[in-house]
Short mmCIF file of N, CA and C in Angstrom, two decimals:
data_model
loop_
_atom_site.label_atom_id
_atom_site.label_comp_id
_atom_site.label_asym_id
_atom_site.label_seq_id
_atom_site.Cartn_x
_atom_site.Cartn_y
_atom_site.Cartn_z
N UNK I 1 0.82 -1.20 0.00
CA UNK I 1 0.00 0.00 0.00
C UNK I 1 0.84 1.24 0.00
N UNK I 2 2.18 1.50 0.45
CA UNK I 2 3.01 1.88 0.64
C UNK I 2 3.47 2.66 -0.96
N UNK I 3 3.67 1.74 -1.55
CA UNK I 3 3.97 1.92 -3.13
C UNK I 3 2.99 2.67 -4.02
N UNK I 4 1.51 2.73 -3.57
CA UNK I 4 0.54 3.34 -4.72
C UNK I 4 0.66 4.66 -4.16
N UNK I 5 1.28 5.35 -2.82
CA UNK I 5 1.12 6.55 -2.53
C UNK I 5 2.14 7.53 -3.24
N UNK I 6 1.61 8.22 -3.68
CA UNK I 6 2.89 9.42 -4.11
C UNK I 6 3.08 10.19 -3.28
N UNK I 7 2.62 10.70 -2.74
CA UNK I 7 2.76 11.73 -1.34
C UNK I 7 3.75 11.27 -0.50
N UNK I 8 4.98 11.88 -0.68
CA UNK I 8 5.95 11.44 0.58
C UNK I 8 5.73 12.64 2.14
N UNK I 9 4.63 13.39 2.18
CA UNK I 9 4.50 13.62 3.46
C UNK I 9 4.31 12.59 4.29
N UNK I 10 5.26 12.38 5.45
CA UNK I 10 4.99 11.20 6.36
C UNK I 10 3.34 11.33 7.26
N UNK I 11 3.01 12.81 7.38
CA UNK I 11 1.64 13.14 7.98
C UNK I 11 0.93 12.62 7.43
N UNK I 12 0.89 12.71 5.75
CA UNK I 12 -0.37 12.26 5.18
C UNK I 12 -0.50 10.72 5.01
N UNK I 13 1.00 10.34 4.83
CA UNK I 13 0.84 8.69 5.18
C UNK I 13 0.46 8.26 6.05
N UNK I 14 0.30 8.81 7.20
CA UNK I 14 0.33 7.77 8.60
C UNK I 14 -0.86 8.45 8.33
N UNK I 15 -2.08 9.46 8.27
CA UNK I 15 -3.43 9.25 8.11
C UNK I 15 -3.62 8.49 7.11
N UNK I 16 -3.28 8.36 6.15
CA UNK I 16 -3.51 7.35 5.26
C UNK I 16 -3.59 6.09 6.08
N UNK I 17 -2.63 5.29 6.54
CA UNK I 17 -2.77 4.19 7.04
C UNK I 17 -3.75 4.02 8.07
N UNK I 18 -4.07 5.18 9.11
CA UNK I 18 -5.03 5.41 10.05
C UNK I 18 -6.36 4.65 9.49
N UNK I 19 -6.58 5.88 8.37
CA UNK I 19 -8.05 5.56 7.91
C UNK I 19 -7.85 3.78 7.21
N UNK I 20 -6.96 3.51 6.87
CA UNK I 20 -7.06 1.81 6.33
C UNK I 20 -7.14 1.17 7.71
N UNK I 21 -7.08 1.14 8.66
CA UNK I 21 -6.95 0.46 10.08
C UNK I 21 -8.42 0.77 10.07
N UNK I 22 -8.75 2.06 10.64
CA UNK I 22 -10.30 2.25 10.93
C UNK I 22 -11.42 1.84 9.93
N UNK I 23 -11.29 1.88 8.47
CA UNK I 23 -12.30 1.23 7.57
C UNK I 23 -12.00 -0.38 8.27
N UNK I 24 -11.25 -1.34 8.29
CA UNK I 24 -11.02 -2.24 8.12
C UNK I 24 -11.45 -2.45 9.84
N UNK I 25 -11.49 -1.80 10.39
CA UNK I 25 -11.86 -2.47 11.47
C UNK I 25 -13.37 -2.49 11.91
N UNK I 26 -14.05 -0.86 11.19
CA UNK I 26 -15.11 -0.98 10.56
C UNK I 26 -16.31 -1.83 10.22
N UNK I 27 -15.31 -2.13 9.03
CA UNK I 27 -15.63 -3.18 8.26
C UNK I 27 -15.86 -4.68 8.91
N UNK I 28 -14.98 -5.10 9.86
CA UNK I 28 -15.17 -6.10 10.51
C UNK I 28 -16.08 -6.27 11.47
N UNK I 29 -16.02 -5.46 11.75
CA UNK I 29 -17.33 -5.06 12.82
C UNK I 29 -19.13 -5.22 12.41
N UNK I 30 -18.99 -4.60 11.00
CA UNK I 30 -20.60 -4.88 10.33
C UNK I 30 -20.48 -6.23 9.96
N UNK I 31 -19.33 -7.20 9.46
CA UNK I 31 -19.19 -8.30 9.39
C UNK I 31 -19.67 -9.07 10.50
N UNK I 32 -19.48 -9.11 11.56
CA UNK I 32 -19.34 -9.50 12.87
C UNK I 32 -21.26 -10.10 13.08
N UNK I 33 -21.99 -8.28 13.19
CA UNK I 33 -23.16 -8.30 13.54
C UNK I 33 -24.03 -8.94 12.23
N UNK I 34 -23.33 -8.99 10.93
CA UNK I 34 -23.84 -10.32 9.88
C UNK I 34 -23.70 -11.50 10.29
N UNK I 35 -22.76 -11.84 10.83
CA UNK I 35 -22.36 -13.45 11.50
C UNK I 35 -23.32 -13.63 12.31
N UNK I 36 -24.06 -12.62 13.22
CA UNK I 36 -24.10 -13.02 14.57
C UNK I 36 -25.56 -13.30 14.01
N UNK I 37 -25.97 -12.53 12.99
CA UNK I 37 -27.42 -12.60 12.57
C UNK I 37 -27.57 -14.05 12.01
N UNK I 38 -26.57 -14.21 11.44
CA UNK I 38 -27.02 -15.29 10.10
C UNK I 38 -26.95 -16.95 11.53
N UNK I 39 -25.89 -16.77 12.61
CA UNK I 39 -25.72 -17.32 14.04
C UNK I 39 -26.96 -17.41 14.57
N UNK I 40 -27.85 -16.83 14.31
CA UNK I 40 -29.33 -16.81 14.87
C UNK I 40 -30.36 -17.58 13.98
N UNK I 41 -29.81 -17.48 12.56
CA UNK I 41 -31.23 -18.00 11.90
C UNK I 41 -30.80 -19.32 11.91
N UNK I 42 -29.40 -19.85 12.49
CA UNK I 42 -29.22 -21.10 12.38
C UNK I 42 -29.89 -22.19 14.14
N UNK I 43 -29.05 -20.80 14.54
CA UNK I 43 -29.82 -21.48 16.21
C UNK I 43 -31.58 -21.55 16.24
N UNK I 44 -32.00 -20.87 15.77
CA UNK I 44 -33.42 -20.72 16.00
C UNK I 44 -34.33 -22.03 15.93
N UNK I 45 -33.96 -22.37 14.44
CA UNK I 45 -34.61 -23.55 14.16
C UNK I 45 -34.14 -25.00 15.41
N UNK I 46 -33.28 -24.80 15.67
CA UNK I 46 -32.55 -25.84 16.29
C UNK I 46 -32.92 -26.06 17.71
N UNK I 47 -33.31 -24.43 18.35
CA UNK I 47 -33.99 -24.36 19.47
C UNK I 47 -35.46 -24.84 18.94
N UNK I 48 -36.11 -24.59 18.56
CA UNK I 48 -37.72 -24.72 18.39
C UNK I 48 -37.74 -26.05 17.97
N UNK I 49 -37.13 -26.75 17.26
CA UNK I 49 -37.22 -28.31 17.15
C UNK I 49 -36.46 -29.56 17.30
N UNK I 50 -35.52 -28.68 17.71
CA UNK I 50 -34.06 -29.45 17.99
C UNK I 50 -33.46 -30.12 16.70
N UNK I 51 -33.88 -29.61 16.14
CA UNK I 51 -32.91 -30.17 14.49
C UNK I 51 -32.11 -28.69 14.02
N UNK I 52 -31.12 -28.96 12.99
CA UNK I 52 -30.50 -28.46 12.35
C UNK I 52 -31.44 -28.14 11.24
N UNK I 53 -32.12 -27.27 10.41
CA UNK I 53 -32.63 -27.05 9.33
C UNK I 53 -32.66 -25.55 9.08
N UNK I 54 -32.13 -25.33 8.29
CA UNK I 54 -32.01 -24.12 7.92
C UNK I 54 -32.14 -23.48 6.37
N UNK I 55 -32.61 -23.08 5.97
CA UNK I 55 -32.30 -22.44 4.50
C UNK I 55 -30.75 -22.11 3.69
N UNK I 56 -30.30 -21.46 4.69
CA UNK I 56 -29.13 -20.89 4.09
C UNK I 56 -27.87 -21.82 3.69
N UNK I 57 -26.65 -21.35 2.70
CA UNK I 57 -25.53 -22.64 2.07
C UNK I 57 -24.82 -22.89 3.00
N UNK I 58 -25.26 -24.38 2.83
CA UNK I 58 -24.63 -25.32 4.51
C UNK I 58 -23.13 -24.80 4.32
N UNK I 59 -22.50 -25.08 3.42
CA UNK I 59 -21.23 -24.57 2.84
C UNK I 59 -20.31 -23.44 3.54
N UNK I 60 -21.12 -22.17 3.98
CA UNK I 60 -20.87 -21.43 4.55
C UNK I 60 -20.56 -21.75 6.07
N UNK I 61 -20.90 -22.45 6.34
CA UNK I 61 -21.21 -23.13 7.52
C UNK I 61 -19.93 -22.94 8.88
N UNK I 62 -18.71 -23.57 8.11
CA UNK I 62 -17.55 -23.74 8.55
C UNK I 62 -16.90 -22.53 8.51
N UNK I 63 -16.95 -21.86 7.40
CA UNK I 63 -16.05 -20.50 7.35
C UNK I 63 -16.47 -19.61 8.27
N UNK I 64 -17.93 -19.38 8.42
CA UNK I 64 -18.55 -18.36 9.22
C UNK I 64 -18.53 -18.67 10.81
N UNK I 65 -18.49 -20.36 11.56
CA UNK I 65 -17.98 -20.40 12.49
C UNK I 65 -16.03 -19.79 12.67
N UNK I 66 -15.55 -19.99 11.78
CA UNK I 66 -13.95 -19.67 12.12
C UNK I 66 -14.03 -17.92 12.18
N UNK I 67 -14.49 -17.14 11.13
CA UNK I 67 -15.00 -15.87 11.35
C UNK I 67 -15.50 -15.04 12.22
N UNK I 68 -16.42 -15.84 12.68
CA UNK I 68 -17.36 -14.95 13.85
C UNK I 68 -16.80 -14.55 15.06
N UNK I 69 -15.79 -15.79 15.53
CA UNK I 69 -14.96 -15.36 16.29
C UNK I 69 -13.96 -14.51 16.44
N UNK I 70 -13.08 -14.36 15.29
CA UNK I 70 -12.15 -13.50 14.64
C UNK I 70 -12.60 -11.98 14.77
N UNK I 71 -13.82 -12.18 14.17
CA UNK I 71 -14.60 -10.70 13.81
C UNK I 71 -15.39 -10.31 15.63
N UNK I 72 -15.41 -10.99 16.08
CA UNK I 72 -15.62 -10.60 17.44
C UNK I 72 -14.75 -10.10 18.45
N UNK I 73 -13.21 -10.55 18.16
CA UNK I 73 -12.43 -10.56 18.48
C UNK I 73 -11.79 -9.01 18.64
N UNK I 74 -12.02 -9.01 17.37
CA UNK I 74 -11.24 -7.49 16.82
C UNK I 74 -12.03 -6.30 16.94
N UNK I 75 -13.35 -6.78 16.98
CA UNK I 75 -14.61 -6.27 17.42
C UNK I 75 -14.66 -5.63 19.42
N UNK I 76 -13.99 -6.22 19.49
CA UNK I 76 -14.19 -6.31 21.54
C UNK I 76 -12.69 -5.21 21.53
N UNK I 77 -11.81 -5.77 20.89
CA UNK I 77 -10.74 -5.49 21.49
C UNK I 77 -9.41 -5.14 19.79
N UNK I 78 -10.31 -3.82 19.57
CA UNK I 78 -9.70 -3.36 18.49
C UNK I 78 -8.15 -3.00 18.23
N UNK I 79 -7.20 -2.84 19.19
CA UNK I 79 -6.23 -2.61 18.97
C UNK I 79 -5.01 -4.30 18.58
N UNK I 80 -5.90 -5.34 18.01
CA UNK I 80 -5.23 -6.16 17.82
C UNK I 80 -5.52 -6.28 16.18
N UNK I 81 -5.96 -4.98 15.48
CA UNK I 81 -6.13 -4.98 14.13
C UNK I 81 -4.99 -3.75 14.02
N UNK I 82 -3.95 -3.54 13.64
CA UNK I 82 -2.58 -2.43 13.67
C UNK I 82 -2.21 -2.37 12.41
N UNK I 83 -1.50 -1.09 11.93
CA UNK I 83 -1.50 -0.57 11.04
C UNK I 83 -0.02 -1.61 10.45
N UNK I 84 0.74 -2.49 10.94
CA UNK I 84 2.14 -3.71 11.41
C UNK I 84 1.64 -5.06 10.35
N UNK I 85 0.01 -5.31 11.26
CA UNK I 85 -0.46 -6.50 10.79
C UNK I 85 -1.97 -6.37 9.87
N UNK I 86 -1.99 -5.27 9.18
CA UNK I 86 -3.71 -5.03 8.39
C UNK I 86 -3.02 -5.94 7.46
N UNK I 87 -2.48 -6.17 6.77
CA UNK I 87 -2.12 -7.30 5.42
C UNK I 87 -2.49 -8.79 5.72
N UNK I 88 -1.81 -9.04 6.96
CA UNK I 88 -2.12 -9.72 7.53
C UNK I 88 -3.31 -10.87 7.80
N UNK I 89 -4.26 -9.54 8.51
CA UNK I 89 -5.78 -9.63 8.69
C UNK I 89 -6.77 -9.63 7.80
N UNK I 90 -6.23 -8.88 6.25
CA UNK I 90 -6.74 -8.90 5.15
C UNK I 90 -6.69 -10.10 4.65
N UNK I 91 -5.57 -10.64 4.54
CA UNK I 91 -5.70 -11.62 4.07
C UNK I 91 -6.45 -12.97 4.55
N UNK I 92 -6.15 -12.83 5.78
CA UNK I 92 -6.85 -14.06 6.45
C UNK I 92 -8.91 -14.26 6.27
N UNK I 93 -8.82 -12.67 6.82
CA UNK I 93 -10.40 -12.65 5.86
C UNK I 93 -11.11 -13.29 4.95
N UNK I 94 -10.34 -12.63 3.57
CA UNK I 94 -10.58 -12.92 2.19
C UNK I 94 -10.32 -14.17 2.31
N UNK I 95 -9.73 -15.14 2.61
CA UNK I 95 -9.27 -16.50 2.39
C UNK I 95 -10.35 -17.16 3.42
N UNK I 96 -10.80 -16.44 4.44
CA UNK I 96 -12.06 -16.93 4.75
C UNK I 96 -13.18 -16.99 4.25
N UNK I 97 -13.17 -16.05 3.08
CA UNK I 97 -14.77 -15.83 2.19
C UNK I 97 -14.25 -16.14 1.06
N UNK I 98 -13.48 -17.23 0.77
CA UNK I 98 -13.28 -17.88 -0.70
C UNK I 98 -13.09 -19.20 -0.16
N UNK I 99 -12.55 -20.14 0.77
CA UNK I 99 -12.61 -20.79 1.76
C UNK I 99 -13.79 -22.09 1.19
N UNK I 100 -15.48 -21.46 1.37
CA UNK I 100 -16.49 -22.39 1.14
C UNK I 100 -16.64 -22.93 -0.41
N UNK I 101 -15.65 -21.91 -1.24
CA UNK I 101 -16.31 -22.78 -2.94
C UNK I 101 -15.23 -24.06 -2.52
N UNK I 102 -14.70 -23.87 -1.90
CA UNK I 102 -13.55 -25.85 -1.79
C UNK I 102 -14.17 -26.63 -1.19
N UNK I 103 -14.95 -26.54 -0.55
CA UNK I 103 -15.98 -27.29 0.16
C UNK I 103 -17.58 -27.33 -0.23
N UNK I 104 -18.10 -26.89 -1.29
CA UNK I 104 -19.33 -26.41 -2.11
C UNK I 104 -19.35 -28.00 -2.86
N UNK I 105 -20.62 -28.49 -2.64
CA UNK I 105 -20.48 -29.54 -4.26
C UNK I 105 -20.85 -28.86 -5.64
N UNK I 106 -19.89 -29.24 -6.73
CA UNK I 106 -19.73 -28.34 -7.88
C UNK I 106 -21.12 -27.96 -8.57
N UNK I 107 -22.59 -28.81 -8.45
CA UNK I 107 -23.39 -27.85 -8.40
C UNK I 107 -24.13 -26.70 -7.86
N UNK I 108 -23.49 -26.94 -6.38
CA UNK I 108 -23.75 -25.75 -5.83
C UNK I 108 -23.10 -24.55 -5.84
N UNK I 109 -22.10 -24.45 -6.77
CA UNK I 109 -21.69 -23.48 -6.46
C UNK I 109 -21.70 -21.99 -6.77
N UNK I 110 -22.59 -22.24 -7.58
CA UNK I 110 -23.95 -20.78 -8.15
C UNK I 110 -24.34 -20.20 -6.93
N UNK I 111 -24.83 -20.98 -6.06
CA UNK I 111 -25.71 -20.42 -4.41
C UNK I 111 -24.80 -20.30 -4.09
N UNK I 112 -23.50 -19.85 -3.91
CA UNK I 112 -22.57 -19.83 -2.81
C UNK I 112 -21.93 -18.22 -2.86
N UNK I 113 -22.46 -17.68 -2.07
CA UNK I 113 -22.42 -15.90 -2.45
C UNK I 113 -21.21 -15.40 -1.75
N UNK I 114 -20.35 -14.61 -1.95
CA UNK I 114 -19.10 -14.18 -1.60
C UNK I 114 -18.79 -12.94 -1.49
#
């Protein structure tokens, strides 16, 4: 990220990087309260009949448990998302929301939204 800036003011870099820390942590955060929702439409059914049945791609299933926590994480206790390790955290993300087409059966993988 370093490289697309032309601006060698060090001020405007380090807000630069600021605001990439704060979108991204942001960002994880509305992620988070998506997990926690989509965490509900799965418990619900499960409370009311004690089965697993749900609508949504089972597929997702696994990624969004490893996520939710992550995104809660950083969510509670934001200073473990740093301007050192955002590449980092980016990446681990994204590789979490590409993650379910390896585990999708190959006709499903139209329903599998990313």
């Amino acid at each position: 990220w370093e490289l697309c800036m032309e601006d060698d003011d060090p001020i405007v870099q380090k807000k630069f990087v600021e605001n990439l820390v704060q979108m991204q942590r942001t960002g994880i955060v509305l992620m988070a309260m998506a997990l926690f929702l989509r965490l509900m439409a799965v418990q619900a059914p499960l409370l009311r009949t004690g089965t697993i049945s749900h609508n949504l791609q089972p597929s997702l299933d696994v990624s969004n448990m490893i996520s939710y926590p992550l995104c809660a994480l950083i969510a509670i206790f934001p200073q473990v998302l740093a301007s050192w390790n955002l590449d980092f955290w980016y990446i681990v993300m994204q590789t979490l929301c590409v993650f379910p087409l390896f585990l999708t059966q190959e006709e499903d993988v139209l329903n599998v939204s990313l």
